[in-house]
PDB file of C-alpha atoms in Angstrom:
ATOM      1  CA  UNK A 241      31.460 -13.197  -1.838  1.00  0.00           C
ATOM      2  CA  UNK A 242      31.770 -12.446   1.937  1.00  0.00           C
ATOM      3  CA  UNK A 243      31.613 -16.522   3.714  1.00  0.00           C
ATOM      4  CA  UNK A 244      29.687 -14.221   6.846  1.00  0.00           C
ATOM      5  CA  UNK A 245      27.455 -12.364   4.373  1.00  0.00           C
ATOM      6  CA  UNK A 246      23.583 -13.510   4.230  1.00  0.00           C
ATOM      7  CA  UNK A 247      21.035 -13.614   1.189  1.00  0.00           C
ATOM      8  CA  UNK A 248      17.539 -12.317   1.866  1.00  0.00           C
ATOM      9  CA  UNK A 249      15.292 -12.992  -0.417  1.00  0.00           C
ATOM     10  CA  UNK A 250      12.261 -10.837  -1.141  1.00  0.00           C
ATOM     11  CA  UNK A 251       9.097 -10.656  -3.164  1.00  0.00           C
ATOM     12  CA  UNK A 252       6.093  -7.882  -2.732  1.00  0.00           C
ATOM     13  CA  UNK A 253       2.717  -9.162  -1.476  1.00  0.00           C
ATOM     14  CA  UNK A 254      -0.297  -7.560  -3.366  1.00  0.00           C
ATOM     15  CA  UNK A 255      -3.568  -8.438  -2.300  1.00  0.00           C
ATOM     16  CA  UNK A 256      -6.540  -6.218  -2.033  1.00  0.00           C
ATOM     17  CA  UNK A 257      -5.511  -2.611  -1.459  1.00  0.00           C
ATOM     18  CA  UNK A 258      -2.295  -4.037   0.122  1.00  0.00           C
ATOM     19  CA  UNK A 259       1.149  -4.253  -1.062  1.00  0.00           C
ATOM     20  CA  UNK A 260       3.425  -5.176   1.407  1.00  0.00           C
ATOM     21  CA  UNK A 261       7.477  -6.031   0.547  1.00  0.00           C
ATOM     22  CA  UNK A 262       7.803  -9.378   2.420  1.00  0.00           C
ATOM     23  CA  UNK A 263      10.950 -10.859   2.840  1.00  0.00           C
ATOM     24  CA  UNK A 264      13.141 -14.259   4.594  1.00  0.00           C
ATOM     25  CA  UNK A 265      16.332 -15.714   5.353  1.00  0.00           C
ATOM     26  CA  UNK A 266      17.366 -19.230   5.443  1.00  0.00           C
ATOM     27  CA  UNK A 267      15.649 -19.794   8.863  1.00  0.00           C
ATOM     28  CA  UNK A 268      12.399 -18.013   7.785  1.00  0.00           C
ATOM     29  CA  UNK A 269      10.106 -15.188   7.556  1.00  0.00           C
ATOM     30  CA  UNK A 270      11.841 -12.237   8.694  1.00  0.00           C
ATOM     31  CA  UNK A 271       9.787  -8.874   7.542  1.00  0.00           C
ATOM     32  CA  UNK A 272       6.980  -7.266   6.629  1.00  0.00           C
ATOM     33  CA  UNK A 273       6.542  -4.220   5.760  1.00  0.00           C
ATOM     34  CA  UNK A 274       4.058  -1.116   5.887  1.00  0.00           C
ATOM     35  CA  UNK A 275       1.465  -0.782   2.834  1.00  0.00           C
ATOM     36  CA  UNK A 276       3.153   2.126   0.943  1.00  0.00           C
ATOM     37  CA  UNK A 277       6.362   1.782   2.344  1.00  0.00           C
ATOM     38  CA  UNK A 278       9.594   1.863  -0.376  1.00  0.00           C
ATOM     39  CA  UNK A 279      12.531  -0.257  -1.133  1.00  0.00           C
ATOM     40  CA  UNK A 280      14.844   2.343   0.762  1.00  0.00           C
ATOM     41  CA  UNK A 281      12.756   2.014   3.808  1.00  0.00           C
ATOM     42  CA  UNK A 282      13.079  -1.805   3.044  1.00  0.00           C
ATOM     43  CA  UNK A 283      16.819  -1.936   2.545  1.00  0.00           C
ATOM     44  CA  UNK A 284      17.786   0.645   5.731  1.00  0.00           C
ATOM     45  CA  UNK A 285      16.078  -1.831   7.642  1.00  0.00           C
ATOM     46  CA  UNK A 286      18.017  -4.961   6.629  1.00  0.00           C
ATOM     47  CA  UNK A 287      21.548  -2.595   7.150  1.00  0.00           C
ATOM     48  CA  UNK A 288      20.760  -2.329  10.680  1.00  0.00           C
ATOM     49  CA  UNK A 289      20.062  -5.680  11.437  1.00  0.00           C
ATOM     50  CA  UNK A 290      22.216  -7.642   9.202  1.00  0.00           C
ATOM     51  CA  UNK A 291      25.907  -6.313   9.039  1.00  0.00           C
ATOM     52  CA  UNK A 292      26.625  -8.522   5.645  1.00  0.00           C
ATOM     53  CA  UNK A 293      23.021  -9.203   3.951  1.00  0.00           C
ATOM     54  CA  UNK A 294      22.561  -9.282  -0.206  1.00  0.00           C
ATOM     55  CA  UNK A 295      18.640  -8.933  -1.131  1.00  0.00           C
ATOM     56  CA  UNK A 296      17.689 -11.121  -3.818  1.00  0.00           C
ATOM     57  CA  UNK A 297      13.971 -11.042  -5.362  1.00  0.00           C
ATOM     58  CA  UNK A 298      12.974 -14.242  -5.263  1.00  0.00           C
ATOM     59  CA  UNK A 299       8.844 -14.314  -5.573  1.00  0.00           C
ATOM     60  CA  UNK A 300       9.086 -18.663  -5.817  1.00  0.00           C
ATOM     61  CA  UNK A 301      11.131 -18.544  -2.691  1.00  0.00           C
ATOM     62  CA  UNK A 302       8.455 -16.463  -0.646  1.00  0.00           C
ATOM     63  CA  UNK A 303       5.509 -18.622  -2.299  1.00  0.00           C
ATOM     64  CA  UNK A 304       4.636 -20.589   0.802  1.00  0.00           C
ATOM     65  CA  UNK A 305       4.923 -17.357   2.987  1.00  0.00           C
ATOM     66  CA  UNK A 306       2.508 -15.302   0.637  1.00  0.00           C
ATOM     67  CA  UNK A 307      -0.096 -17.631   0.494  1.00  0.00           C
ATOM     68  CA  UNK A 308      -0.389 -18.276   3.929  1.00  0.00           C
ATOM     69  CA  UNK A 309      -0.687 -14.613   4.479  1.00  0.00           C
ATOM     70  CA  UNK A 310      -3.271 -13.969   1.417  1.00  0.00           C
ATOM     71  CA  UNK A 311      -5.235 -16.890   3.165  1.00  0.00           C
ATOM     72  CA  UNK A 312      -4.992 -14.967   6.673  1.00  0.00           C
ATOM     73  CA  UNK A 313      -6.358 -11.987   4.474  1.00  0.00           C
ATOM     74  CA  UNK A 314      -9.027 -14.221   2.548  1.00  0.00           C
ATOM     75  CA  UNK A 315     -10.284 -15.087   6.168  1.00  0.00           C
ATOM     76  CA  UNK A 316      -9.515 -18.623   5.683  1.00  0.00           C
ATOM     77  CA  UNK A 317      -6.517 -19.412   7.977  1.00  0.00           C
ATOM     78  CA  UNK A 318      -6.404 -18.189  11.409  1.00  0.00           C
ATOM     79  CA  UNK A 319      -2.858 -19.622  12.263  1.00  0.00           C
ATOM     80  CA  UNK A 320       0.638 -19.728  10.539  1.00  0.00           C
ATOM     81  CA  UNK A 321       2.876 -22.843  10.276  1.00  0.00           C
ATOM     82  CA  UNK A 322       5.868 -21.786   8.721  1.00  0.00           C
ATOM     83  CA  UNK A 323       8.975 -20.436  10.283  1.00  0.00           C
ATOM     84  CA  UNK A 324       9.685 -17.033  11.264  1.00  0.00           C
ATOM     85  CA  UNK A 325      13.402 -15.392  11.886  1.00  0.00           C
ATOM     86  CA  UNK A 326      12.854 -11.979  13.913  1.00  0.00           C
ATOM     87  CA  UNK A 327      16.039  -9.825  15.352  1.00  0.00           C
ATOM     88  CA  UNK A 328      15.485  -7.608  18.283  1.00  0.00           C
ATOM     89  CA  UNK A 329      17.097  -6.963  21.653  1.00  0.00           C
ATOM     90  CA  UNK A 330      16.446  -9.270  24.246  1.00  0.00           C
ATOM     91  CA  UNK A 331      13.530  -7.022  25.479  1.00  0.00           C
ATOM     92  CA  UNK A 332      11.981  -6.874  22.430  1.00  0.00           C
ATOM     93  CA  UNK A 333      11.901 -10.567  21.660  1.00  0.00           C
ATOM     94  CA  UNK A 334      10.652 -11.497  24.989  1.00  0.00           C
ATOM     95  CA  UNK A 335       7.218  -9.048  24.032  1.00  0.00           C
ATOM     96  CA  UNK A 336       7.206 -10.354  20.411  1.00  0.00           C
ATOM     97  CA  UNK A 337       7.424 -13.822  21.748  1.00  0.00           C
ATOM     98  CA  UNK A 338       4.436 -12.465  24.333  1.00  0.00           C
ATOM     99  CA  UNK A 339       2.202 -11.423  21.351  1.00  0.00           C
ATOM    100  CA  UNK A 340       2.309 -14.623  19.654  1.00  0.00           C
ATOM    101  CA  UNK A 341       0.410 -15.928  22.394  1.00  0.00           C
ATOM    102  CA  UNK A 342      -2.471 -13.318  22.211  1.00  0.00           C
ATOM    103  CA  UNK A 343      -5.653 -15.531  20.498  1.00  0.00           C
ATOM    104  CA  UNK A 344      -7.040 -14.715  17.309  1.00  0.00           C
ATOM    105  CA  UNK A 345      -9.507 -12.520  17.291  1.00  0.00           C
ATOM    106  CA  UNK A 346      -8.898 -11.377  20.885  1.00  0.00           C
ATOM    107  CA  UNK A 347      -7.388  -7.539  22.197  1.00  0.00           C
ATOM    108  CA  UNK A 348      -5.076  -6.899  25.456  1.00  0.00           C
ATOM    109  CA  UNK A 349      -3.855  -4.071  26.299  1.00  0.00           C
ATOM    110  CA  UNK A 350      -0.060  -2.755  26.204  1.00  0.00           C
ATOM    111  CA  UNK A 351       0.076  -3.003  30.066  1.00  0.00           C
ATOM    112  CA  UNK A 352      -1.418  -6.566  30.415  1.00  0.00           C
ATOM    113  CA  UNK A 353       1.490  -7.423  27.772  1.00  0.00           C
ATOM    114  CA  UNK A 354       3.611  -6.091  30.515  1.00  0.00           C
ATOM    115  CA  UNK A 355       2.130  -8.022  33.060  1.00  0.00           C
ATOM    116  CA  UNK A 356       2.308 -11.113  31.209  1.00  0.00           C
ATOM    117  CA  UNK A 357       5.921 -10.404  30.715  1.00  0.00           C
ATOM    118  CA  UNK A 358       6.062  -9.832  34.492  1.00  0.00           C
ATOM    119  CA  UNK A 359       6.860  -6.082  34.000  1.00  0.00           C
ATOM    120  CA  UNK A 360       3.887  -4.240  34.795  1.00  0.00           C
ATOM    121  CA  UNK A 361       5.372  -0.747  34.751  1.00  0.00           C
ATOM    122  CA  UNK A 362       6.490  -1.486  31.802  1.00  0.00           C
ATOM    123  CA  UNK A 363       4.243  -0.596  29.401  1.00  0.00           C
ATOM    124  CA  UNK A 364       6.171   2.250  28.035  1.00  0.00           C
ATOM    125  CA  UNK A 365       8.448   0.389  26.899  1.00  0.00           C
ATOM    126  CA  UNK A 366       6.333  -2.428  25.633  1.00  0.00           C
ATOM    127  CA  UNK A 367       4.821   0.080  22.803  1.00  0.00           C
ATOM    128  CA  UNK A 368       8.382   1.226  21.847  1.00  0.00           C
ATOM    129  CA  UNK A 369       9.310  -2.907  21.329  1.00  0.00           C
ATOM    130  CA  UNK A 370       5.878  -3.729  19.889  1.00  0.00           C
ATOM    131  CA  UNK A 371       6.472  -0.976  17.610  1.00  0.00           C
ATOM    132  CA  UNK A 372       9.612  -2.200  16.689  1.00  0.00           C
ATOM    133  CA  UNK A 373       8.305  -5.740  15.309  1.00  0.00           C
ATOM    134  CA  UNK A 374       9.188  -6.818  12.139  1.00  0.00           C
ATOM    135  CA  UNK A 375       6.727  -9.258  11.250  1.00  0.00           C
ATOM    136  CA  UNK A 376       3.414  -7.456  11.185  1.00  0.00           C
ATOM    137  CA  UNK A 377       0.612  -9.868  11.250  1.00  0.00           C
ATOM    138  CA  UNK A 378       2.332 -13.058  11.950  1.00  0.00           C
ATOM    139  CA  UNK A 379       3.910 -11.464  15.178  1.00  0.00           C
ATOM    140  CA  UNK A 380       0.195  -9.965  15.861  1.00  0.00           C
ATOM    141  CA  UNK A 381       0.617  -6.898  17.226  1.00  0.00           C
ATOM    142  CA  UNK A 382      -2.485  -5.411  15.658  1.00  0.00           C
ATOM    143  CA  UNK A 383      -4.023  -7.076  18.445  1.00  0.00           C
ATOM    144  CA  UNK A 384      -3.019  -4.293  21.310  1.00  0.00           C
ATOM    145  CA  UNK A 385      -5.056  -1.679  21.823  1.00  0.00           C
ATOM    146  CA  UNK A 386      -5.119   1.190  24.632  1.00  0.00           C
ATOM    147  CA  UNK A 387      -5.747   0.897  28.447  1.00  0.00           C
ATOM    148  CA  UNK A 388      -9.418   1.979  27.285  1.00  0.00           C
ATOM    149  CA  UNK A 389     -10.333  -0.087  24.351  1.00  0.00           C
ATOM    150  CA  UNK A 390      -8.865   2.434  21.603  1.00  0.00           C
ATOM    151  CA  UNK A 391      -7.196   1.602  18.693  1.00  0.00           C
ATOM    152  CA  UNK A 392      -3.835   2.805  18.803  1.00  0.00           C
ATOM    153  CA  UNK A 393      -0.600   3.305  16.471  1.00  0.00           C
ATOM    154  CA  UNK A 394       0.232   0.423  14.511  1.00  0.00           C
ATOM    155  CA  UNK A 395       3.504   0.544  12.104  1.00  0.00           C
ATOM    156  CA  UNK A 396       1.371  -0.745   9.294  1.00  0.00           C
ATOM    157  CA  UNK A 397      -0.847   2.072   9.844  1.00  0.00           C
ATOM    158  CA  UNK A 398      -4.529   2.983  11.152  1.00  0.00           C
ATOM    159  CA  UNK A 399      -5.992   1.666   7.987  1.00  0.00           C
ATOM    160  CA  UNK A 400      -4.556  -1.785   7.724  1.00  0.00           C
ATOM    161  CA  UNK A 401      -4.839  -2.245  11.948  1.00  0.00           C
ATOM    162  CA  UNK A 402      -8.220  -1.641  11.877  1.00  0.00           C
ATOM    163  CA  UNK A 403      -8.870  -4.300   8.904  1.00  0.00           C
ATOM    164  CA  UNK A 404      -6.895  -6.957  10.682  1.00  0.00           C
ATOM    165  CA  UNK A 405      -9.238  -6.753  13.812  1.00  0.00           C
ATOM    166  CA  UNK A 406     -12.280  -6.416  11.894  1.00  0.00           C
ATOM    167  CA  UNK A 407     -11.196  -9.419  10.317  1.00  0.00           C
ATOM    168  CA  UNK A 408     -10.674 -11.531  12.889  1.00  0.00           C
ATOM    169  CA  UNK A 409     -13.601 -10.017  14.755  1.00  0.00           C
ATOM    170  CA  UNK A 410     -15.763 -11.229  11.913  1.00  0.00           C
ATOM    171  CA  UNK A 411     -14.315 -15.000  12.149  1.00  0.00           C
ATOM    172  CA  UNK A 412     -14.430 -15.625  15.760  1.00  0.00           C
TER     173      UNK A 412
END
């Protein structure tokens, strides 16, 4: 075995209509994917961040992770406590670290995340890192919406953006 190479373990979240391929390293939750989306999709993703990475299914290891997110789903938790591991560029950690501060069950727009980020022409750019995040839900980025109050692309798709805000619309 490669000393540099790194085990990421894996499980698939089913809950509802969802099933979602979740996945962490040794520091923490590091991916979740788009309902519908395959293990190729998974595994492409994982060879462009992680030069030496083995996936191992490991549903026990992901235990704590999964039920925090089916409670999220369940309406019952509003916040997550365990650790998450995300790889971006500079840029795009900077807005993922920016959406973690947006409230549950509150909306901003993509250029008030680049004014927060004190960038405000920006905004361009902010939808190209936001789409980029790896950590749908936890890294909440169903929670940015157009200039105008639509609902806008989401990675996870349309269907699953929409029940994440009606969800936490419902709770707040």
């Amino acid at each position: 075995m490669n000393p540099n190479e790194q085990t990421i373990e894996w499980t698939v979240l089913k809950h509802g209509q969802w099933e979602l391929y979740v996945a962490k390293t040794n520091k923490g939750l590091c991916y979740i994917g788009s309902p519908g989306s395959s293990f190729d999709e998974f595994k492409v993703y994982f060879s462009k961040r992680y030069p030496d990475f083995t996936l191992a299914e490991n549903p026990e290891a992901l235990t704590p992770y999964v039920q925090e997110l089916v409670n999220y789903f369940s309406g019952t938790k509003q916040a997550f406590s365990l650790p998450i591991d995300v790889k971006g560029t500079p840029f795009q950690e900077e807005i993922w670290r920016a959406l973690q501060t947006i409230p549950y069950g509150e909306t901003v727009s993509y250029s008030e995340i680049a004014a927060l980020i004190n960038r405000p022409s920006a905004a361009r750019a902010v939808g190209s890192a936001i789409g980029a995040n790896p950590l749908l839900i936890l890294v909440p980025c169903h929670r940015v919406i157009g200039k105008n109050g639509a609902i806008t692309g989401y990675r996870g798709g349309m269907d699953l953006k929409r029940f994440l805000l009606d969800l936490e619309l419902q709770k707040t």
